[in-house]
Coordinates of C-alpha atoms and ligand atoms in Angstrom, one line a residue:
M1 CA 105.7 112.9 109.2
T2 CA 107.3 109.8 107.6
Q3 CA 106.1 108.7 104.3
P4 CA 103.4 105.9 104.7
V5 CA 104.5 102.5 103.3
F6 CA 102.0 99.8 102.6
R7 CA 102.7 96.2 101.5
F8 CA 100.8 93.4 99.9
A9 CA 102.4 90.1 100.8
P10 CA 100.9 87.1 99.0
S11 CA 102.4 83.6 98.9
P12 CA 102.7 82.1 95.4
N13 CA 101.7 78.6 96.6
G14 CA 98.5 78.4 94.4
L15 CA 96.3 80.6 92.2
L16 CA 95.3 84.0 93.5
H17 CA 91.5 84.3 94.1
L18 CA 89.0 87.1 94.5
G19 CA 90.0 87.4 98.2
H20 CA 93.6 88.3 97.1
A21 CA 92.3 90.8 94.6
Y22 CA 90.2 92.4 97.3
S23 CA 93.2 92.6 99.7
A24 CA 95.6 93.9 97.0
L25 CA 93.2 96.6 95.7
I26 CA 92.2 97.8 99.2
N27 CA 95.9 98.1 100.1
L28 CA 96.5 100.1 96.9
A29 CA 93.6 102.4 97.4
M30 CA 94.6 103.1 101.0
A31 CA 98.3 103.7 100.0
R32 CA 97.3 106.1 97.2
E33 CA 94.8 107.9 99.5
A34 CA 97.6 108.3 102.1
G35 CA 100.1 109.5 99.4
G36 CA 102.2 106.5 100.4
T37 CA 104.3 103.8 98.8
M38 CA 102.9 100.5 97.8
L39 CA 105.2 97.5 98.1
L40 CA 104.8 93.9 96.9
R41 CA 106.5 91.2 99.0
I42 CA 106.6 87.6 97.8
E43 CA 106.2 85.3 100.8
D44 CA 107.8 82.2 99.3
I45 CA 109.6 80.7 102.2
D46 CA 108.0 77.4 101.4
T47 CA 110.1 76.7 98.4
V48 CA 108.3 73.4 97.7
R49 CA 104.9 74.8 97.2
C50 CA 106.0 78.2 95.9
T51 CA 107.2 77.4 92.4
P52 CA 108.6 79.8 89.8
A53 CA 105.6 78.9 87.6
R54 CA 103.1 79.9 90.3
L55 CA 105.1 83.1 91.0
S56 CA 104.9 84.2 87.3
M57 CA 101.1 83.4 87.2
M58 CA 100.7 85.4 90.4
L59 CA 102.5 88.5 89.0
E60 CA 100.4 88.2 85.8
D61 CA 97.2 88.0 87.8
L62 CA 98.1 91.0 89.9
E63 CA 98.9 93.1 86.9
W64 CA 95.7 92.0 85.2
I65 CA 93.5 93.2 88.1
G66 CA 95.4 96.6 88.1
F67 CA 97.5 96.2 91.2
E68 CA 100.6 98.4 91.0
W69 CA 103.7 98.3 93.1
D70 CA 106.3 101.1 93.4
E71 CA 109.5 99.2 93.9
A72 CA 111.0 95.9 92.8
P73 CA 109.3 93.1 94.9
R74 CA 111.1 91.6 97.8
R75 CA 111.4 87.8 97.6
Q76 CA 111.7 86.1 101.0
S77 CA 113.5 83.1 99.6
D78 CA 116.4 85.5 98.7
H79 CA 116.9 86.3 102.4
F80 CA 117.2 83.1 104.3
D81 CA 120.5 84.1 105.8
A82 CA 119.0 87.2 107.4
Y83 CA 116.2 85.1 109.0
R84 CA 118.6 82.5 110.2
S85 CA 120.8 85.1 111.9
A86 CA 117.8 86.6 113.7
I87 CA 116.9 83.1 114.9
D88 CA 120.5 82.6 116.1
D89 CA 120.3 85.8 118.1
L90 CA 117.2 84.4 119.9
L91 CA 118.9 81.0 120.5
D92 CA 122.0 82.8 121.9
E93 CA 119.7 84.7 124.3
E94 CA 118.0 81.4 125.2
L95 CA 114.6 82.8 124.1
A96 CA 114.4 79.9 121.5
Y97 CA 115.2 76.3 121.5
P98 CA 115.5 73.4 119.1
A99 CA 112.5 71.0 119.3
L100 CA 112.1 67.5 117.8
L101 CA 108.4 66.5 117.9
S102 CA 106.9 66.2 114.5
R103 CA 103.3 67.2 113.8
S104 CA 102.0 63.7 114.2
Q105 CA 103.9 63.2 117.4
I106 CA 102.4 66.4 118.7
R107 CA 98.9 65.2 117.8
Q108 CA 99.5 61.8 119.4
R109 CA 100.8 63.4 122.7
V110 CA 97.8 65.7 122.8
A111 CA 95.3 62.9 122.0
E112 CA 96.8 60.8 124.9
A113 CA 96.5 63.7 127.3
E114 CA 93.0 64.4 126.2
S115 CA 91.9 60.8 126.5
E116 CA 92.9 61.0 130.1
G117 CA 90.6 64.0 130.5
A118 CA 93.1 66.9 130.1
V119 CA 91.9 70.0 128.2
W120 CA 94.7 70.9 125.9
P121 CA 95.1 74.6 125.0
R122 CA 94.8 75.4 121.2
D123 CA 96.2 78.4 119.3
P124 CA 93.8 80.8 117.5
D125 CA 94.1 78.6 114.4
G126 CA 93.0 75.6 116.4
A127 CA 96.4 73.8 116.5
P128 CA 97.4 72.4 119.9
L129 CA 100.1 74.3 121.7
Y130 CA 103.5 72.6 121.7
P131 CA 103.7 69.9 124.3
G132 CA 107.4 69.1 124.1
D133 CA 109.6 69.7 127.1
E134 CA 112.8 70.5 125.2
R135 CA 112.6 74.0 126.4
H136 CA 114.1 72.7 129.7
H137 CA 117.1 71.1 127.9
S138 CA 120.7 71.9 128.8
P139 CA 122.9 73.7 126.3
E140 CA 124.6 70.3 125.6
E141 CA 121.3 68.6 124.9
R142 CA 120.3 71.4 122.6
Q143 CA 123.5 71.1 120.7
E144 CA 122.9 67.4 120.3
I145 CA 119.5 68.0 118.7
V146 CA 120.9 70.7 116.3
S147 CA 123.8 68.5 115.1
G148 CA 121.7 65.3 115.1
D149 CA 120.0 63.7 112.1
G150 CA 116.4 64.5 113.3
D151 CA 114.3 67.1 111.5
H152 CA 114.1 69.7 114.2
T153 CA 112.3 73.0 114.4
I154 CA 113.4 76.1 116.3
R155 CA 110.6 77.3 118.7
L156 CA 110.2 80.4 120.7
D157 CA 110.3 79.8 124.5
M158 CA 107.1 81.7 125.1
E159 CA 107.4 81.9 128.9
K160 CA 110.8 83.5 128.7
A161 CA 109.9 85.7 125.8
A162 CA 106.7 86.9 127.4
A163 CA 108.6 87.7 130.5
R164 CA 110.6 90.2 128.5
M165 CA 107.4 91.7 127.0
P166 CA 106.9 95.4 127.8
I167 CA 103.9 95.9 130.1
G168 CA 100.8 97.0 128.1
L169 CA 102.1 95.8 124.7
D170 CA 99.4 96.4 122.2
W171 CA 98.7 97.6 118.7
H172 CA 96.5 100.2 116.9
E173 CA 93.8 98.5 114.9
T174 CA 92.1 100.7 112.3
G175 CA 90.1 97.8 110.8
R176 CA 88.2 95.1 112.7
G177 CA 89.0 91.9 114.4
P178 CA 86.7 88.9 114.0
L179 CA 84.6 90.1 117.0
G180 CA 84.6 93.7 115.8
E181 CA 87.8 94.6 117.8
H182 CA 88.9 98.1 117.0
G183 CA 91.3 100.8 118.4
Q184 CA 94.0 99.8 120.9
I185 CA 94.2 96.0 121.1
P186 CA 96.2 94.3 123.9
A187 CA 98.7 91.8 122.5
N188 CA 98.2 88.3 123.9
P189 CA 101.1 86.3 122.4
R190 CA 100.8 83.5 125.0
Q191 CA 97.8 82.1 123.0
W192 CA 100.3 80.9 120.4
G193 CA 102.5 78.9 122.8
D194 CA 106.0 78.0 121.7
F195 CA 105.4 78.9 118.1
I196 CA 107.8 77.9 115.3
L197 CA 110.5 80.4 114.2
G198 CA 112.2 78.2 111.7
R199 CA 112.5 74.6 110.3
R200 CA 115.4 72.7 109.0
D201 CA 113.9 72.8 105.4
A202 CA 112.5 76.3 105.6
P203 CA 114.7 78.5 107.7
A204 CA 112.0 81.0 108.7
S205 CA 108.4 80.8 109.8
Y206 CA 105.8 83.2 108.4
H207 CA 105.7 85.1 111.8
L208 CA 109.4 85.6 111.8
A209 CA 110.0 86.5 108.2
C210 CA 106.9 88.8 108.1
V211 CA 108.0 90.8 111.2
L212 CA 111.6 91.2 110.0
D213 CA 110.6 92.2 106.5
D214 CA 107.9 94.7 107.6
A215 CA 110.6 96.5 109.6
L216 CA 113.3 96.2 107.0
Q217 CA 111.0 97.5 104.3
G218 CA 109.9 100.4 106.6
V219 CA 106.3 99.3 106.4
T220 CA 104.1 101.7 108.4
H221 CA 100.7 100.2 107.5
V222 CA 99.9 96.5 107.5
V223 CA 96.6 95.9 105.7
R224 CA 95.6 92.2 105.5
G225 CA 92.7 89.8 106.0
Q226 CA 91.0 89.3 109.4
D227 CA 92.3 85.7 109.5
L228 CA 95.7 87.2 110.5
F229 CA 94.2 89.4 113.3
H230 CA 95.4 87.1 116.1
A231 CA 98.8 86.6 114.5
T232 CA 99.4 90.3 115.3
S233 CA 99.9 89.4 118.9
A234 CA 102.8 87.1 118.0
H235 CA 104.1 89.8 115.6
R236 CA 104.1 92.5 118.3
L237 CA 106.0 90.2 120.7
L238 CA 108.7 89.6 118.1
Q239 CA 108.9 93.3 117.3
A240 CA 109.4 94.0 121.0
L241 CA 112.1 91.3 121.3
F242 CA 114.0 92.6 118.2
G243 CA 113.5 96.2 119.1
L244 CA 111.6 96.9 115.8
P245 CA 109.1 99.7 115.2
E246 CA 105.4 99.1 115.4
P247 CA 103.3 99.5 112.2
Q248 CA 99.6 100.3 112.2
Y249 CA 97.3 97.4 111.5
H250 CA 94.2 97.3 109.5
H251 CA 92.5 93.8 109.2
H252 CA 89.8 93.7 106.6
A253 CA 86.8 91.4 106.3
L254 CA 87.3 88.2 104.3
L255 CA 85.3 87.4 101.2
L256 CA 83.1 84.4 101.6
D257 CA 81.7 82.0 98.9
S258 CA 78.0 81.5 98.4
Q259 CA 78.0 78.9 101.2
G260 CA 79.6 81.3 103.7
R261 CA 83.0 79.6 103.5
K262 CA 86.4 81.5 103.4
L263 CA 87.8 81.5 99.8
S264 CA 90.7 79.2 99.4
K265 CA 93.4 78.5 96.8
S266 CA 91.9 75.1 96.3
I267 CA 88.5 76.3 95.0
E268 CA 89.0 77.0 91.3
S269 CA 85.8 78.9 90.6
T270 CA 87.0 82.0 92.4
A271 CA 90.6 82.0 90.9
L272 CA 91.4 85.2 89.1
R273 CA 92.9 83.2 86.2
H274 CA 89.8 81.1 85.8
L275 CA 87.6 84.2 85.8
R276 CA 89.7 85.9 83.2
E277 CA 89.8 82.8 81.0
T278 CA 86.0 82.5 81.2
G279 CA 85.6 86.1 80.0
A280 CA 85.6 88.3 83.1
T281 CA 87.1 91.8 82.8
R282 CA 89.1 93.8 85.3
D283 CA 86.0 95.9 86.0
D284 CA 83.9 92.7 86.6
I285 CA 86.4 91.7 89.3
R286 CA 86.1 95.1 91.0
R287 CA 82.4 94.8 90.9
I288 CA 82.3 91.3 92.2
I289 CA 84.5 92.2 95.2
G290 CA 82.5 95.4 95.8
L291 CA 85.1 98.0 95.0
Ligands
LIG1 N1 101.6 85.7 103.0 C1 100.4 85.8 103.8 C2 99.2 85.2 103.0 O1 99.3 85.0 101.8 C3 100.0 87.2 104.1 C4 100.9 87.8 105.2 C5 100.5 89.1 105.7 O2 99.9 89.9 105.0 O3 101.0 89.4 106.8 O4 98.2 84.9 103.6

C-alpha cells in the first residue's frame, strides 16, 4: 500500500475564516487517522490578490489553530514555468486554443443571445459557458492572437478533450456532493465548457495548477469543501489528458453563517484573526466548528 498523502490548499487572498479552520483540521485528522502525510500547498497564482503580508497572516493563523504540515509548503507562484509547459503541450495537441473575449464581452454576447430567446448554458458556478468561436481558428490565426497585444486566455477545447475522455471516467467520493452524492461519481466535464487553463497575467488557472500539483506532490486524498465537488469533473478530465493518477475525493459540508450563507473572506466576524484578537482560544475555535 502506498503511504496516504493529504493536502490542504488555501489561497492567501484574504483572511482565513472558520470554514478554512474546519477544512484544515478535518484534513489533518483524516491524515493522522490514516497514518498519512499532511501537506500544505499555497495556491497563490493570483499574485495581485495573494500578497506576502496575507501569506504570513495565513501561516500564523494556521499555526494558531493547531494545523500541522509535514513538509515545506509548495507555493504555486514558484512553478509558473511548469504550468506553462503543460499548457503548451495541450496547445501542441490542439486540445487548447488562445481566446480573446474578455469577461464583459462574454456577458454582452450572452445577454444578446438571451434577449433573442436563447437559453445560454451555465457552468456549475453560474458563469455562462464560453461563447467565442476561436476554437475554429487556423494555426495562423491562433499565432496572431498569441503574439498580438490583446489580453488573451488559453482555453480547453472541451469537445476535442471530451472526445479523448476514457469511457466511464469517474471518481470515488467518500464525502458528499451538494445533493448527497456518494460513491462512484461519473465525471461530467462538459458542464464547464471551454474553461480557462491560463491567462496572460496568471499563467495557470486553479483547475490546471491544482491537478498538476496534486499529481506532482503524490496526493492520494483530496479533502475539500463541497463547493469544489463539481470542479472534480474538470480535474478528472485533465488527469486523463495528462495521464495522471486519480486521487480519492472527500468533499465536506460547508460552514454557514447564522443566516445560512456560505462563509466568505469578506465577512470579518468569522475571520480567525478577528476571533483570536477578541479573545477566542484554539479550543473555542474547535468547539465553534464542531470538532
Ligand atoms: N485554493 C482553493 C481554495 O482556497 C482550494 C483548492 C482545493 O482544495 O482543491 O478554495
